[in-house]
Short mmCIF file of C-alpha atoms and ligand atoms in Angstrom, two decimals:
data_model
loop_
_atom_site.label_atom_id
_atom_site.label_comp_id
_atom_site.label_asym_id
_atom_site.label_seq_id
_atom_site.Cartn_x
_atom_site.Cartn_y
_atom_site.Cartn_z
CA MET A 162 88.04 81.95 91.08
CA PHE A 163 85.57 79.69 92.90
CA LYS A 164 82.66 81.20 91.01
CA LYS A 165 84.47 80.77 87.70
CA SER A 166 85.17 77.10 88.30
CA VAL A 167 81.59 76.48 89.40
CA TYR A 168 80.50 78.04 86.13
CA ALA A 169 83.03 75.96 84.24
CA ILE A 170 81.90 72.73 85.90
CA GLY A 171 78.30 73.76 85.31
CA ALA A 172 79.02 74.37 81.64
CA VAL A 173 80.71 70.97 81.29
CA LEU A 174 77.84 69.25 83.07
CA PHE A 175 75.33 71.07 80.92
CA THR A 176 77.16 69.97 77.78
CA ILE A 177 77.29 66.35 78.98
CA ILE A 178 73.64 66.32 79.96
CA SER A 179 72.39 68.01 76.83
CA ASN A 180 74.56 65.80 74.63
CA SER A 181 73.29 62.68 76.26
CA SER A 182 69.67 63.70 76.00
CA ALA A 183 70.19 64.61 72.33
CA LYS A 184 71.68 61.14 71.94
CA ALA A 185 68.68 59.56 73.60
CA GLN A 186 66.51 61.17 70.89
CA GLN A 187 68.72 59.86 68.14
CA THR A 188 69.72 56.31 67.42
CA ASP A 189 73.12 54.80 67.87
CA GLN A 190 74.42 54.89 64.30
CA SER A 191 76.83 52.06 64.94
CA LYS A 192 73.97 49.65 65.68
CA GLY A 193 71.41 48.17 63.34
CA LEU A 194 68.10 46.42 64.01
CA LYS A 195 69.94 43.10 63.95
CA ASP A 196 72.18 44.30 66.80
CA TYR A 197 69.40 45.64 68.99
CA TYR A 198 67.62 42.30 68.49
CA SER A 199 70.65 40.03 68.56
CA THR A 200 69.41 38.13 71.60
CA TYR A 201 65.83 37.95 70.29
CA PHE A 202 65.58 36.89 66.64
CA PRO A 203 67.12 37.66 63.23
CA VAL A 204 65.68 40.77 61.57
CA GLY A 205 65.23 40.42 57.84
CA VAL A 206 64.09 42.28 54.77
CA ALA A 207 62.63 41.42 51.35
CA VAL A 208 64.94 42.43 48.53
CA SER A 209 65.28 42.54 44.76
CA PRO A 210 68.56 42.17 42.85
CA ARG A 211 68.16 45.84 41.88
CA SER A 212 68.16 46.99 45.48
CA LEU A 213 71.34 45.01 46.12
CA LYS A 214 73.10 46.75 43.23
CA ASP A 215 72.26 50.18 44.67
CA SER A 216 75.18 50.99 46.97
CA LYS A 217 73.14 53.01 49.49
CA GLN A 218 70.44 50.37 49.84
CA ALA A 219 72.99 47.57 49.98
CA ALA A 220 74.86 49.39 52.77
CA LEU A 221 71.62 49.87 54.69
CA ILE A 222 70.75 46.18 54.35
CA ILE A 223 74.17 45.09 55.57
CA SER A 224 74.15 47.45 58.54
CA GLN A 225 70.59 46.77 59.68
CA PHE A 226 69.55 43.23 58.74
CA ASN A 227 70.88 39.70 59.15
CA SER A 228 68.37 37.88 56.99
CA ILE A 229 66.97 38.47 53.51
CA THR A 230 64.04 37.11 51.51
CA PRO A 231 63.82 37.47 47.73
CA GLU A 232 60.73 39.61 47.17
CA ASN A 233 59.95 37.95 43.81
CA ALA A 234 62.99 36.14 42.46
CA MET A 235 62.13 32.68 43.83
CA LYS A 236 58.43 32.69 43.10
CA MET A 237 57.42 30.01 40.64
CA GLY A 238 56.61 32.36 37.74
CA PRO A 239 59.91 34.25 37.73
CA ILE A 240 62.17 31.29 38.55
CA HIS A 241 60.51 28.57 36.45
CA PRO A 242 58.96 30.34 33.44
CA ALA A 243 58.77 27.26 31.18
CA GLU A 244 58.69 23.56 31.97
CA ASN A 245 62.32 22.98 31.07
CA ARG A 246 63.66 26.44 31.77
CA TYR A 247 64.74 27.95 35.06
CA ASN A 248 65.83 31.55 35.47
CA TRP A 249 68.48 31.40 38.19
CA ARG A 250 70.10 34.78 37.63
CA ASP A 251 68.18 36.88 40.16
CA ALA A 252 67.85 34.21 42.83
CA ASP A 253 71.55 33.32 42.55
CA ALA A 254 72.51 37.00 42.88
CA ILE A 255 70.52 37.33 46.09
CA VAL A 256 71.96 34.15 47.61
CA ALA A 257 75.49 35.23 46.62
CA PHE A 258 74.99 38.64 48.27
CA ALA A 259 73.80 36.96 51.44
CA GLN A 260 76.71 34.55 51.53
CA ALA A 261 79.26 37.28 50.91
CA ASN A 262 77.86 39.28 53.82
CA GLY A 263 77.08 36.55 56.34
CA ILE A 264 73.32 37.05 55.98
CA LYS A 265 70.73 34.27 56.28
CA VAL A 266 68.25 33.58 53.46
CA ARG A 267 64.55 32.69 53.75
CA GLY A 268 63.18 31.12 50.59
CA HIS A 269 59.85 32.44 49.29
CA ASN A 270 57.89 30.55 48.05
CA LEU A 271 57.32 27.06 46.63
CA CYS A 272 53.58 26.80 46.07
CA TRP A 273 51.11 29.66 45.65
CA HIS A 274 48.04 30.48 43.57
CA GLU A 275 49.52 33.76 42.29
CA GLN A 276 52.58 34.48 40.16
CA THR A 277 52.46 30.91 38.87
CA PRO A 278 53.62 30.30 35.29
CA SER A 279 50.89 29.52 32.76
CA TRP A 280 52.50 26.28 31.51
CA LEU A 281 52.10 24.69 34.94
CA PHE A 282 48.44 23.77 34.84
CA MET A 283 48.24 22.98 31.15
CA GLY A 284 49.16 19.98 29.04
CA GLU A 285 50.51 20.03 25.48
CA ASP A 286 46.95 19.51 24.25
CA GLY A 287 45.98 22.84 25.85
CA LYS A 288 43.79 21.11 28.42
CA GLN A 289 44.11 21.20 32.18
CA VAL A 290 46.53 18.58 33.48
CA SER A 291 45.60 15.70 35.79
CA LYS A 292 46.37 15.63 39.49
CA GLU A 293 49.23 13.17 38.88
CA VAL A 294 50.87 15.44 36.32
CA LEU A 295 50.47 18.56 38.44
CA LEU A 296 51.93 16.90 41.54
CA GLN A 297 54.81 15.54 39.47
CA ARG A 298 55.50 19.05 38.18
CA LEU A 299 55.37 20.45 41.71
CA LYS A 300 57.81 17.78 42.86
CA THR A 301 60.25 18.50 40.04
CA HIS A 302 60.02 22.22 40.77
CA ILE A 303 60.64 21.79 44.49
CA ASP A 304 63.44 19.23 44.03
CA THR A 305 65.22 21.52 41.61
CA VAL A 306 64.84 24.83 43.44
CA VAL A 307 65.27 23.61 47.02
CA GLY A 308 68.05 21.26 45.86
CA ARG A 309 69.98 24.09 44.21
CA TYR A 310 70.09 26.15 47.40
CA LYS A 311 70.38 23.30 49.88
CA GLY A 312 72.45 24.43 52.84
CA LYS A 313 72.23 28.07 51.71
CA ILE A 314 68.59 28.71 52.47
CA TYR A 315 67.68 27.95 56.06
CA ALA A 316 63.89 28.23 55.83
CA TRP A 317 61.24 28.01 53.11
CA ASP A 318 57.71 29.32 52.79
CA VAL A 319 56.39 26.10 51.32
CA VAL A 320 52.72 26.89 50.83
CA ASN A 321 51.49 30.47 50.64
CA GLU A 322 47.91 31.65 51.24
CA ALA A 323 45.92 28.41 50.84
CA ILE A 324 43.00 29.61 52.98
CA ASP A 325 40.00 31.22 51.24
CA ASP A 326 39.25 34.93 51.66
CA ASP A 327 35.59 34.04 52.27
CA SER A 328 35.32 33.32 55.99
CA THR A 329 32.54 30.75 55.41
CA LYS A 330 34.87 28.63 53.26
CA PHE A 331 38.00 26.68 54.15
CA LEU A 332 40.60 26.17 51.40
CA ARG A 333 40.90 28.64 48.53
CA ASN A 334 39.35 27.32 45.33
CA SER A 335 42.58 27.80 43.34
CA LEU A 336 43.65 25.68 40.38
CA TRP A 337 45.88 23.78 42.79
CA TYR A 338 42.84 22.91 44.86
CA LYS A 339 40.54 22.23 41.91
CA ILE A 340 42.99 19.74 40.44
CA CYS A 341 44.51 18.16 43.57
CA GLY A 342 42.16 18.84 46.49
CA GLU A 343 44.05 19.48 49.72
CA ASP A 344 46.76 16.98 48.74
CA PHE A 345 48.85 19.66 47.04
CA ILE A 346 49.52 21.21 50.46
CA PHE A 347 50.53 17.93 52.08
CA LYS A 348 52.70 16.94 49.12
CA ALA A 349 54.46 20.31 48.87
CA PHE A 350 55.76 19.90 52.42
CA GLU A 351 56.83 16.30 51.82
CA TYR A 352 58.70 17.20 48.65
CA ALA A 353 60.43 20.17 50.34
CA HIS A 354 61.48 18.06 53.30
CA ALA A 355 62.87 15.36 51.03
CA ALA A 356 64.80 17.95 49.00
CA ASP A 357 66.42 19.52 52.08
CA PRO A 358 65.73 17.77 55.40
CA ASN A 359 67.45 20.59 57.32
CA ALA A 360 65.37 23.46 55.96
CA VAL A 361 62.73 24.81 58.33
CA LEU A 362 59.38 24.61 56.55
CA PHE A 363 56.63 27.22 56.92
CA TYR A 364 53.00 27.66 56.04
CA ASN A 365 52.59 31.39 55.29
CA ASP A 366 49.41 33.52 55.21
CA TYR A 367 47.90 36.97 55.82
CA ASN A 368 45.24 38.35 58.17
CA THR A 369 46.36 35.67 60.61
CA GLU A 370 45.28 37.83 63.57
CA ARG A 371 41.64 38.04 62.48
CA PRO A 372 39.89 35.48 64.69
CA GLU A 373 37.96 33.74 61.91
CA LYS A 374 41.03 33.40 59.69
CA ARG A 375 43.19 32.35 62.64
CA GLU A 376 40.77 29.48 63.33
CA ARG A 377 40.81 28.25 59.74
CA ILE A 378 44.62 28.36 59.56
CA TYR A 379 44.79 26.53 62.87
CA LYS A 380 42.49 23.85 61.46
CA LEU A 381 44.74 23.40 58.43
CA LEU A 382 47.92 23.25 60.53
CA LYS A 383 46.34 20.71 62.84
CA ARG A 384 45.41 18.52 59.89
CA LEU A 385 49.01 18.68 58.67
CA ILE A 386 50.42 17.86 62.08
CA ASN A 387 47.97 14.98 62.65
CA ALA A 388 48.98 13.57 59.28
CA LYS A 389 52.66 13.82 60.37
CA ILE A 390 53.47 16.25 57.56
CA PRO A 391 56.85 17.94 58.06
CA VAL A 392 55.77 21.49 58.87
CA GLN A 393 57.76 23.32 61.53
CA GLY A 394 56.55 26.88 61.40
CA VAL A 395 53.84 29.32 60.55
CA GLY A 396 54.52 32.65 58.88
CA LEU A 397 52.40 35.63 59.85
CA GLN A 398 52.79 37.83 56.79
CA ALA A 399 51.99 40.91 58.89
CA HIS A 400 50.81 43.28 56.17
CA TRP A 401 49.32 45.42 58.89
CA SER A 402 47.90 48.92 59.29
CA LEU A 403 47.77 51.70 61.88
CA SER A 404 44.83 50.11 63.67
CA GLU A 405 45.23 46.41 62.95
CA PRO A 406 45.99 44.04 64.61
CA SER A 407 45.11 44.85 68.19
CA GLU A 408 47.56 43.72 70.86
CA LYS A 409 44.98 41.19 72.04
CA ASP A 410 44.49 39.61 68.61
CA LEU A 411 48.22 39.45 67.93
CA GLU A 412 48.85 37.76 71.29
CA ALA A 413 46.00 35.32 70.72
CA THR A 414 47.39 34.31 67.32
CA ILE A 415 50.92 33.74 68.60
CA LYS A 416 49.67 31.66 71.52
CA LYS A 417 47.26 29.63 69.42
CA PHE A 418 49.83 28.63 66.79
CA ALA A 419 52.56 28.09 69.37
CA SER A 420 50.22 25.67 71.16
CA LEU A 421 50.68 23.35 68.16
CA GLY A 422 54.41 23.22 68.89
CA LEU A 423 55.18 25.34 65.82
CA LYS A 424 57.70 28.16 65.56
CA ILE A 425 56.42 31.51 64.38
CA GLN A 426 57.99 34.02 62.03
CA ILE A 427 56.78 37.42 61.03
CA THR A 428 57.49 37.10 57.32
CA GLU A 429 56.33 40.21 55.43
CA LEU A 430 56.00 43.02 57.92
CA ASP A 431 54.83 46.46 56.87
CA MET A 432 52.44 48.97 58.41
CA SER A 433 50.25 50.63 55.80
CA VAL A 434 49.09 54.12 56.71
CA TYR A 435 45.68 53.28 55.19
CA PRO A 436 43.05 50.77 56.31
CA TRP A 437 43.45 47.24 54.88
CA GLU A 438 41.86 46.70 51.45
CA LYS A 439 42.30 43.91 48.94
CA ASN A 440 40.49 44.83 45.73
CA ARG A 441 42.33 47.04 43.28
CA ARG A 442 40.78 50.45 42.67
CA ASP A 443 41.64 53.93 41.42
CA LYS A 444 42.49 56.79 43.75
CA LEU A 445 39.34 58.73 44.66
CA PRO A 446 39.15 62.44 43.88
CA GLY A 447 40.63 64.36 46.81
CA GLU A 448 42.03 61.21 48.45
CA SER A 449 45.17 62.41 50.19
CA ASP A 450 48.33 60.35 50.28
CA ALA A 451 50.32 62.65 52.56
CA PHE A 452 52.18 61.20 55.54
CA SER A 453 50.77 63.50 58.23
CA ALA A 454 52.40 64.02 61.63
CA GLU A 455 49.41 62.26 63.15
CA LYS A 456 49.89 59.18 60.97
CA GLU A 457 53.61 59.19 61.73
CA GLN A 458 52.79 59.19 65.43
CA GLN A 459 50.19 56.42 65.14
CA GLN A 460 52.55 54.33 63.09
CA ALA A 461 55.35 54.70 65.64
CA LYS A 462 52.92 53.63 68.37
CA GLN A 463 51.70 50.58 66.45
CA TYR A 464 55.27 49.50 65.60
CA ALA A 465 56.25 49.93 69.28
CA MET A 466 53.34 47.70 70.33
CA VAL A 467 53.97 44.88 67.89
CA PHE A 468 57.69 44.73 68.68
CA LYS A 469 56.91 44.67 72.41
CA VAL A 470 54.76 41.61 71.74
CA PHE A 471 57.46 40.00 69.56
CA ARG A 472 60.05 40.48 72.31
CA LYS A 473 57.71 38.97 74.86
CA HIS A 474 57.35 35.85 72.71
CA LYS A 475 60.97 35.47 71.70
CA ASP A 476 60.86 31.82 72.76
CA VAL A 477 58.62 30.98 69.80
CA ILE A 478 59.34 33.81 67.35
CA THR A 479 62.38 32.84 65.29
CA GLY A 480 62.51 35.71 62.82
CA VAL A 481 60.97 39.05 61.85
CA THR A 482 61.21 40.12 58.21
CA PHE A 483 60.18 43.46 56.70
CA TRP A 484 58.59 43.53 53.27
CA ASN A 485 60.82 46.06 51.46
CA ILE A 486 63.59 48.25 52.77
CA ALA A 487 62.49 51.89 52.97
CA ASP A 488 59.59 54.16 52.01
CA ASN A 489 61.27 55.03 48.70
CA TYR A 490 59.74 51.80 47.38
CA SER A 491 57.00 49.58 48.70
CA TRP A 492 54.70 47.19 46.83
CA LEU A 493 51.93 49.12 48.65
CA ASP A 494 52.70 52.27 46.61
CA ASN A 495 50.42 50.95 43.90
CA TYR A 496 48.48 48.26 45.64
CA PRO A 497 45.59 48.08 45.97
CA VAL A 498 45.14 51.74 45.03
CA LYS A 499 46.88 52.77 41.81
CA GLY A 500 49.20 55.77 42.26
CA ARG A 501 48.69 56.11 46.01
CA LYS A 502 51.95 56.52 47.91
CA ASN A 503 52.37 54.57 51.13
CA TYR A 504 54.89 54.88 53.99
CA PRO A 505 54.84 51.48 55.66
CA LEU A 506 58.46 50.89 56.71
CA LEU A 507 60.98 51.98 59.35
CA PHE A 508 63.15 54.03 56.96
CA ASP A 509 61.94 57.10 55.06
CA GLN A 510 62.31 57.91 51.37
CA ASN A 511 65.89 59.05 51.99
CA LEU A 512 66.67 55.79 53.80
CA GLN A 513 66.79 57.61 57.17
CA PRO A 514 65.32 56.03 60.32
CA LYS A 515 61.78 57.23 61.08
CA LYS A 516 60.10 57.89 64.41
CA ALA A 517 58.83 54.30 64.25
CA TYR A 518 62.42 53.02 64.04
CA ARG A 519 63.33 54.81 67.27
CA GLU A 520 60.33 53.22 68.98
CA VAL A 521 61.31 49.76 67.80
CA VAL A 522 64.85 49.97 69.21
CA LYS A 523 63.84 51.67 72.50
CA PHE A 524 63.62 48.92 75.09
C1 GLA B 186 51.95 38.27 49.39
C2 GLA B 186 53.08 37.36 48.98
C3 GLA B 186 54.34 38.13 48.78
C4 GLA B 186 54.12 39.38 48.02
C5 GLA B 186 53.10 40.19 48.69
C6 GLA B 186 53.02 41.50 47.93
O1 GLA B 186 52.00 38.62 50.70
O2 GLA B 186 53.33 36.35 49.90
O3 GLA B 186 55.23 37.35 48.09
O4 GLA B 186 53.72 39.11 46.71
O5 GLA B 186 51.89 39.46 48.66
O6 GLA B 186 54.31 41.99 47.62
#
């Protein structure tokens, strides 16, 4: 009798213990990233109207994230294809989805050198427009787009990627710069602030952890602040890789920008399983695009590190946004290497949480 009950108790205990350790390996299905991080910062994701129409992806977004950014729908080219024509359909659909589900929206973006419509820099005579005309067009664009979503979009990436890729240069020699000098940056923030004084305004860029780029961005931000331009935040795009950034460089960037009194958001987070490259090229013969167990492990480790740093700096980090939802689709699948699959996110191709996900929520 005694022996039997000891066995019985033992069996119950064994079941409890093994169940709980199995649980520790898994994730709590009732919680999403937004819940694990509810006392830290909103966790967002870049979306397309197509992803919102897909019931599985929409359900994943609603359960995991409490902020969204339109991946393309609010960029100048797609939203303002001709001087007197705006294409609101996609942007409206994204904002409506967010409102229906109590999700915040980050606007992206108001002024960039890429994905700009061709009419913008050209007059009716086919020649390049003057600075006055270009700034007037920028103002009209910002008034109209920011005005339309006033009160529905809480933060905007106002200027995207204005710093040159060449570390010996300062501002990128884009058409914006050629025609307006640095004034286009100053003016874009003024116009955005006038259009919605409550929106939080960001300067957004990539490779912000590389010391030389960090310094040049700092210099630009300082110029804006000294000139009393309404800029409140800096976006670290965070298109990172398995080995970049280091913890030290990430910390240094956060501290440096925070020292200007700015808030920081991680705006386009993904973790490529290949080293960072910018120039488009073809896949090399024999170049593998398999997601090996070793890469999976390294990626989980890198994600764990960056989120540890984000949590540590929750006083200045006001949002973390992933660039795409799951490994079934990432802009990195074809960029910069045509036809090379990438696996940069926390959910796999079947929308299931990866090892990296479990690291991110384990704290
Ligand atoms: C940059 C832009 C984003 C997006 C990515 C690639 O980071 O800011 O809008 O275009 O490139 O998807």
